[in-house]
Amino acid sequence: MPGPDTRVVEIRVAGLVGTSGETLLDAVSTVDVAGDGLGRVIRPADRLRRPAPGPVLPALGRSIPRTLEGYLWHGMTSGGAAKATWALLFPFSLANVCFWMLPPIPPGRRLARVLGAVCRGLLRVGALLLTMLLMGQLAAIALDLFAAQCLAPGSGCLPAVPDVPRTAGARIAVGVLPLLAVIFVLHRISSATWAVHADGDLTGGPLRMRADPETPALRCLHTVAALASVALLLLGGPFRVPGNSADLVAWIITLAVVLATVVAAAIGVDTGRFARPGVLAFATLLVVVAAVRLVVSHGPGAGPLPGTNGVVEGLGAALVAVTVLFALFLAPAALLARPGWQHKPQRLRPWMGGWAAAPVLALAGLLGGGFGAGLAEALRRLSGAGHLKVPDTYLLVTVLWGAGLALAAVLGVLGFAVAVPLRRLRRGIPAIVELMEHDERQEAQAAAAWARSAWERRHLHHLALAVASAMSAGGAALLVLRFGFGLVPRWFGPLSAIGVVALGALAAGLLRVVYTAARTPQRSRHLGALADLVCFWPRAAHPTVPPCYALKVVPELAARAREHLAEPGTRVVLSGYNLGSLLTIMAAARLAAELPEADLERVGVLTAGSPLQWGYQRAFPALLPQEALERLFTDLDGRWRALCRGTDIFGGGVTTWRHAVADRRLHGVGFLPDGGCGPVSAAADANGVLILGGDHWLPDPLRGPTGRHRWAPGLLKHQDYVVDAEWDHAVAMAAGLGKPSWGEQGSLFGDCPPKR
């Protein structure tokens, strides 16, 4: 029972881009009370901008004092011209996310460890080739399309440009200097990190997320590889041996540097031995020497550079080969990890049996190649000179993206316009909706929203992975058709035009995102949403991605909780919304590993609209294994509450699954506070809420205005969880002020299958 000095501190963590302090705390105004500007701790403010106490918490028939705080972290992902450029690094971020999607390595399995090491090495090589492909494509645009062709005398391109910059040396300088600037910017981005103002080891807790110790070396490797790809294009490409001895020596050295970076990325390198400024200076000097040799020997000429096709096609072919090898080695690695999850229901198993990282890596390569092809085609058409040439494979890339766009449109129509209505008609009003006792009109609205959200949570990743897999297979078929048989069918023309439009729109859209975010950061919500998703993960496979905000937020949240727990009688509830729920769970896992039992008894967790179970737990099985989540639920003695709506596309059940209704009661299987999982049952309360284990299923729309809470009409779906009166009830339960029942022997489902 709470004593007279009991108070509850609720720390809310933002989870959506653009969330203001007022929206997070549901307050008229807020004020900062701690933080460094990037990670801000806020409280409600009074009319004099002073921290004000939060609303009291009704629990156990009395009012418990509550202090309401919020943690805002979007300064690390959104707004500003520098952060806006991160939108152009999305293919790199996808390659980095693949590292965290790898299946777990079973203990005591040597073959699984070897396969895991091979997959990680191939991922690093694929990420390195992705960087080289990007720089090769940018070099093809700057050096070939612009400097060699567009600025050539008599080309008819850009007639307003005077003849002075059209000399050989000036043209090469105009093409090389922007490339060096881009490489410098990428190197600086990969060097950025966030200062953590908290004590403790970043790798602590059962849910471990750590920065890869090889990141400084990878940063140097990618910078050297980017410089080498530019030098290789200036020297004539990988398949053209220069005629004189000086060019031959430079060509051999450049190929050796490329090979050394690939091998170093594959096997891992020692940071102290490789990441030195001298290596970067040598690679930069190599580019300068290659540019000078091109000018002195014969100049860029008036046509395409001879090395463009070789560089772009060679790097693309190498990336395809590495992706295929990664997919082949990942298959047995996933099979060896299968005994760890084969006892689980289908909806809890990893996506594609743990093999989903392969199509994601393929999608990263397709996006990287597509961005370059789309930008080159767009610039070629905007130049007004139709005779300018681009690499031959760009036709295949545009055809592939045209076909991929058509396939995505067909699958989207079949899913949203056919499958969802059929699901709604076949299943009618879900039994769980009937338990919430809506009127007929509200039941029909809720049933339609439940059908759409359930289909998206279960099949939207299937649609994305199917498009990526189909485009990968189509790309292989196009390569065989083009280079194996030398065929270019006539119907490639219209399909290529669709691809050019799609890629041009994609490139223009990204550039518009950068411009909008630089001019008006508060309007760049779409950019921030993208950054929030991909910046959650530490740099592991690709260093040229934004720094991971989770490595800063999690220890600072845990430190803030420990600061409040130092006061006797204080109970701390970490509440997170959407992605914020993952941050709160990891912070709670850290506290569970560090705090003594007496202090841990005063800690609870509340998640709302969380994509943990259907999304992150299945996409990242090694980072978020179910066994670690069960252990956290047990350590908290059931003080992990989850608010969810069946109408929410992003947030479904978190601690329970296998739901069914029998005898006017909701049954399922879920985490148990005494360990493991088992049957749980629920009954509707006065507000229509179904508390099943740790999950609180909320009626949507709300049952009706109570006069004690802010009212929000209509379907709320993924918004305004704090409006529901159940929020305060769940906070009280997470604080240990009241416990639910945990099911019965006669539940509809039996115990969880035994773990193998």
Coordinates of N, CA and C in Angstrom, one line a residue, residues 306-428:
P306 N 35.9 7.2 -71.5 CA 35.9 5.8 -71.7 C 35.7 4.9 -70.5
G307 N 35.9 5.5 -69.3 CA 35.8 4.6 -68.1 C 34.5 4.6 -67.4
T308 N 33.5 5.4 -67.9 CA 32.2 5.6 -67.2 C 31.5 4.3 -67.2
N309 N 31.3 3.7 -68.4 CA 30.5 2.4 -68.4 C 31.2 1.3 -67.6
G310 N 32.5 1.2 -67.6 CA 33.2 0.2 -66.9 C 33.0 0.4 -65.4
V311 N 33.1 1.6 -64.9 CA 33.0 1.8 -63.4 C 31.6 1.6 -63.0
V312 N 30.6 2.1 -63.6 CA 29.2 2.0 -63.2 C 28.8 0.5 -63.3
E313 N 29.0 -0.1 -64.5 CA 28.6 -1.5 -64.7 C 29.4 -2.4 -63.8
G314 N 30.7 -2.2 -63.6 CA 31.5 -3.1 -62.7 C 31.1 -3.0 -61.3
L315 N 30.9 -1.8 -60.8 CA 30.4 -1.7 -59.4 C 29.0 -2.3 -59.2
G316 N 28.1 -2.0 -60.2 CA 26.8 -2.6 -60.1 C 26.8 -4.1 -60.1
A317 N 27.6 -4.7 -61.0 CA 27.8 -6.2 -61.1 C 28.3 -6.7 -59.8
A318 N 29.3 -6.0 -59.2 CA 29.9 -6.5 -57.9 C 28.9 -6.5 -56.8
L319 N 28.1 -5.4 -56.8 CA 27.0 -5.3 -55.7 C 26.0 -6.4 -55.9
V320 N 25.6 -6.7 -57.1 CA 24.7 -7.8 -57.4 C 25.2 -9.1 -56.9
A321 N 26.5 -9.4 -57.2 CA 27.1 -10.6 -56.8 C 27.2 -10.7 -55.3
V322 N 27.6 -9.7 -54.6 CA 27.6 -9.7 -53.1 C 26.3 -9.9 -52.5
T323 N 25.3 -9.3 -53.1 CA 23.9 -9.4 -52.6 C 23.4 -10.9 -52.8
V324 N 23.7 -11.5 -53.9 CA 23.4 -12.9 -54.1 C 24.1 -13.8 -53.1
L325 N 25.4 -13.6 -52.9 CA 26.1 -14.4 -51.9 C 25.6 -14.2 -50.5
F326 N 25.2 -13.0 -50.2 CA 24.7 -12.7 -48.9 C 23.4 -13.5 -48.7
A327 N 22.5 -13.4 -49.7 CA 21.3 -14.2 -49.6 C 21.5 -15.7 -49.5
L328 N 22.5 -16.2 -50.2 CA 22.8 -17.6 -50.1 C 23.3 -18.0 -48.7
F329 N 24.2 -17.3 -48.2 CA 24.8 -17.6 -46.8 C 23.8 -17.3 -45.7
L330 N 22.9 -16.4 -45.9 CA 21.9 -16.0 -44.9 C 20.8 -17.2 -44.8
A331 N 20.6 -17.9 -45.8 CA 19.6 -18.9 -45.8 C 19.9 -20.0 -44.8
P332 N 21.1 -20.6 -44.8 CA 21.4 -21.6 -43.7 C 21.6 -21.0 -42.4
A333 N 22.0 -19.7 -42.3 CA 22.1 -19.1 -41.0 C 20.7 -19.0 -40.3
A334 N 19.7 -18.6 -41.2 CA 18.3 -18.5 -40.7 C 17.8 -19.9 -40.3
L335 N 18.2 -20.9 -41.1 CA 17.7 -22.3 -40.7 C 18.3 -22.8 -39.4
L336 N 19.6 -22.5 -39.2 CA 20.2 -22.9 -37.9 C 19.6 -22.2 -36.7
A337 N 19.1 -21.0 -36.9 CA 18.4 -20.2 -35.8 C 17.0 -20.6 -35.7
R338 N 16.4 -21.4 -36.6 CA 15.0 -21.7 -36.6 C 14.5 -22.4 -35.3
P339 N 15.3 -23.3 -34.7 CA 14.8 -24.0 -33.5 C 14.4 -23.0 -32.4
G340 N 15.0 -21.8 -32.4 CA 14.7 -20.8 -31.4 C 13.3 -20.2 -31.5
W341 N 12.7 -20.3 -32.6 CA 11.4 -19.7 -32.8 C 10.3 -20.6 -33.4
Q342 N 10.7 -21.8 -33.8 CA 9.7 -22.7 -34.4 C 8.5 -23.1 -33.5
H343 N 8.7 -22.9 -32.2 CA 7.6 -23.3 -31.3 C 6.6 -22.1 -31.2
K344 N 7.0 -21.0 -31.7 CA 6.1 -19.8 -31.6 C 5.0 -19.7 -32.6
P345 N 3.9 -19.0 -32.3 CA 2.9 -18.8 -33.4 C 3.4 -18.1 -34.6
Q346 N 2.8 -18.2 -35.7 CA 3.3 -17.6 -36.9 C 3.4 -16.1 -36.8
R347 N 2.6 -15.4 -36.1 CA 2.6 -14.0 -36.0 C 3.7 -13.5 -35.1
L348 N 4.4 -14.4 -34.4 CA 5.6 -14.0 -33.6 C 6.9 -14.4 -34.2
R349 N 6.9 -15.1 -35.3 CA 8.1 -15.5 -35.9 C 8.8 -14.4 -36.7
P350 N 10.1 -14.5 -36.9 CA 10.8 -13.4 -37.7 C 10.2 -13.4 -39.1
W351 N 10.3 -12.3 -39.7 CA 9.8 -12.1 -41.1 C 10.7 -13.0 -42.0
M352 N 10.0 -13.7 -42.9 CA 10.6 -14.6 -43.8 C 11.6 -15.6 -43.2
G353 N 11.2 -16.0 -42.0 CA 12.1 -17.0 -41.3 C 13.5 -16.5 -40.9
G354 N 13.6 -15.1 -40.8 CA 14.9 -14.6 -40.5 C 15.7 -14.2 -41.7
W355 N 15.1 -14.3 -42.9 CA 15.8 -14.1 -44.1 C 15.5 -12.7 -44.7
A356 N 14.8 -11.9 -44.0 CA 14.3 -10.6 -44.6 C 15.4 -9.7 -44.9
A357 N 16.6 -9.8 -44.3 CA 17.6 -8.9 -44.5 C 18.1 -8.9 -46.0
A358 N 18.0 -10.1 -46.6 CA 18.4 -10.2 -48.0 C 17.7 -9.3 -49.0
P359 N 16.3 -9.4 -49.0 CA 15.6 -8.4 -49.9 C 15.8 -7.0 -49.5
V360 N 16.0 -6.7 -48.2 CA 16.2 -5.3 -47.8 C 17.5 -4.8 -48.3
L361 N 18.6 -5.6 -48.3 CA 19.9 -5.2 -48.9 C 19.7 -5.1 -50.4
A362 N 18.9 -5.9 -51.1 CA 18.7 -5.8 -52.5 C 18.0 -4.5 -52.8
L363 N 17.0 -4.1 -51.9 CA 16.3 -2.9 -52.1 C 17.2 -1.7 -51.9
A364 N 18.1 -1.8 -51.0 CA 19.1 -0.7 -50.8 C 19.9 -0.5 -52.1
G365 N 20.4 -1.6 -52.7 CA 21.1 -1.5 -54.0 C 20.3 -1.0 -55.1
L366 N 19.0 -1.4 -55.2 CA 18.1 -0.9 -56.2 C 17.9 0.6 -56.0
L367 N 17.7 1.0 -54.8 CA 17.5 2.5 -54.6 C 18.8 3.3 -54.9
G368 N 19.9 2.7 -54.5 CA 21.2 3.4 -54.8 C 21.4 3.6 -56.3
G369 N 21.2 2.4 -57.0 CA 21.3 2.5 -58.5 C 20.2 3.4 -59.1
G370 N 19.0 3.3 -58.6 CA 17.9 4.1 -59.1 C 18.1 5.6 -58.9
F371 N 18.6 6.0 -57.8 CA 18.8 7.4 -57.5 C 19.8 8.0 -58.5
G372 N 20.9 7.3 -58.8 CA 21.9 7.8 -59.7 C 21.4 7.8 -61.1
A373 N 20.7 6.7 -61.6 CA 20.1 6.7 -62.9 C 19.0 7.8 -63.1
G374 N 18.2 7.9 -62.1 CA 17.1 9.0 -62.2 C 17.7 10.4 -62.2
L375 N 18.7 10.6 -61.4 CA 19.3 12.0 -61.4 C 20.0 12.3 -62.7
A376 N 20.7 11.3 -63.3 CA 21.4 11.5 -64.5 C 20.5 11.7 -65.7
E377 N 19.4 10.9 -65.7 CA 18.4 11.1 -66.8 C 17.7 12.4 -66.7
A378 N 17.4 12.8 -65.4 CA 16.7 14.1 -65.3 C 17.6 15.3 -65.7
L379 N 18.9 15.2 -65.3 CA 19.8 16.3 -65.7 C 20.1 16.3 -67.2
R380 N 20.1 15.1 -67.8 CA 20.4 15.0 -69.2 C 19.2 15.7 -70.0
R381 N 18.0 15.4 -69.5 CA 16.8 16.0 -70.2 C 16.7 17.5 -70.0
L382 N 17.1 17.9 -68.7 CA 17.0 19.3 -68.4 C 18.1 20.2 -69.1
S383 N 19.2 19.5 -69.5 CA 20.2 20.3 -70.2 C 19.8 20.8 -71.6
G384 N 18.8 20.2 -72.2 CA 18.4 20.6 -73.5 C 19.2 20.0 -74.7
A385 N 20.2 19.1 -74.4 CA 21.0 18.5 -75.4 C 20.7 17.0 -75.4
G386 N 19.9 16.6 -76.3 CA 19.5 15.2 -76.3 C 20.6 14.2 -76.7
H387 N 21.7 14.7 -77.3 CA 22.7 13.8 -77.8 C 23.7 13.4 -76.7
L388 N 23.5 13.9 -75.5 CA 24.4 13.5 -74.4 C 24.1 12.1 -74.0
K389 N 25.2 11.3 -73.6 CA 25.1 9.9 -73.4 C 25.3 9.6 -71.9
V390 N 24.5 8.6 -71.4 CA 24.7 8.1 -70.0 C 25.0 6.6 -70.1
P391 N 25.5 6.0 -69.0 CA 25.8 4.6 -69.1 C 24.7 3.7 -69.6
D392 N 25.1 2.7 -70.4 CA 24.2 1.8 -71.1 C 23.2 1.1 -70.1
T393 N 23.7 0.8 -68.9 CA 22.9 0.0 -68.0 C 21.7 0.9 -67.4
Y394 N 21.8 2.2 -67.6 CA 20.7 3.0 -67.1 C 19.4 2.7 -67.7
L395 N 19.4 2.2 -69.0 CA 18.2 1.8 -69.6 C 17.6 0.6 -68.8
L396 N 18.4 -0.4 -68.4 CA 17.9 -1.5 -67.6 C 17.4 -1.0 -66.3
V397 N 18.0 -0.1 -65.7 CA 17.6 0.4 -64.4 C 16.2 1.1 -64.5
T398 N 16.1 1.9 -65.5 CA 14.8 2.6 -65.7 C 13.7 1.6 -66.0
V399 N 14.0 0.6 -66.8 CA 13.0 -0.4 -67.1 C 12.6 -1.1 -65.8
L400 N 13.6 -1.5 -65.0 CA 13.3 -2.2 -63.8 C 12.4 -1.4 -62.9
W401 N 12.7 -0.1 -62.7 CA 11.9 0.7 -61.8 C 10.5 1.0 -62.4
G402 N 10.4 1.0 -63.7 CA 9.1 1.1 -64.3 C 8.3 -0.1 -64.0
A403 N 8.9 -1.3 -64.2 CA 8.2 -2.5 -63.9 C 7.9 -2.6 -62.4
G404 N 8.8 -2.2 -61.5 CA 8.6 -2.3 -60.1 C 7.5 -1.3 -59.6
L405 N 7.4 -0.2 -60.2 CA 6.3 0.8 -59.9 C 5.0 0.2 -60.3
A406 N 4.9 -0.4 -61.5 CA 3.7 -1.1 -61.9 C 3.3 -2.2 -61.0
L407 N 4.2 -3.0 -60.6 CA 3.9 -4.2 -59.7 C 3.5 -3.7 -58.4
A408 N 4.1 -2.6 -57.8 CA 3.7 -2.1 -56.5 C 2.3 -1.5 -56.6
A409 N 2.0 -0.9 -57.7 CA 0.6 -0.3 -57.9 C -0.4 -1.4 -58.0
V410 N -0.1 -2.5 -58.7 CA -1.1 -3.6 -58.8 C -1.3 -4.3 -57.4
L411 N -0.2 -4.6 -56.7 CA -0.3 -5.2 -55.4 C -1.0 -4.3 -54.4
G412 N -0.7 -3.0 -54.5 CA -1.4 -2.1 -53.6 C -2.9 -2.1 -53.8
V413 N -3.3 -2.1 -55.1 CA -4.7 -2.1 -55.4 C -5.4 -3.4 -55.0
L414 N -4.7 -4.5 -55.3 CA -5.3 -5.8 -54.8 C -5.4 -5.9 -53.3
G415 N -4.4 -5.3 -52.6 CA -4.5 -5.4 -51.2 C -5.5 -4.5 -50.5
F416 N -5.4 -3.2 -50.9 CA -6.3 -2.2 -50.2 C -7.7 -2.1 -50.8
A417 N -7.8 -2.3 -52.1 CA -9.1 -2.2 -52.7 C -9.9 -3.6 -52.8
V418 N -9.2 -4.7 -52.6 CA -9.8 -6.0 -52.8 C -9.7 -6.8 -51.5
A419 N -8.5 -7.0 -51.0 CA -8.3 -7.9 -49.9 C -8.9 -7.3 -48.6
V420 N -8.8 -6.0 -48.4 CA -9.3 -5.4 -47.1 C -10.9 -5.5 -47.1
P421 N -11.6 -5.1 -48.2 CA -13.0 -5.2 -48.2 C -13.5 -6.6 -48.1
L422 N -12.8 -7.6 -48.7 CA -13.2 -9.0 -48.6 C -13.0 -9.5 -47.2
R423 N -12.0 -9.1 -46.5 CA -11.8 -9.4 -45.1 C -12.9 -8.9 -44.3
R424 N -13.3 -7.6 -44.6 CA -14.3 -7.0 -43.8 C -15.7 -7.7 -44.0
L425 N -16.0 -8.1 -45.2 CA -17.3 -8.8 -45.5 C -17.3 -10.2 -44.9
R426 N -16.1 -10.9 -45.0 CA -16.0 -12.3 -44.6 C -16.1 -12.4 -43.1
R427 N -15.5 -11.5 -42.3 CA -15.5 -11.6 -40.9 C -16.5 -10.8 -40.2
G428 N -17.2 -9.9 -40.9 CA -18.2 -9.1 -40.2 C -17.7 -8.2 -39.1

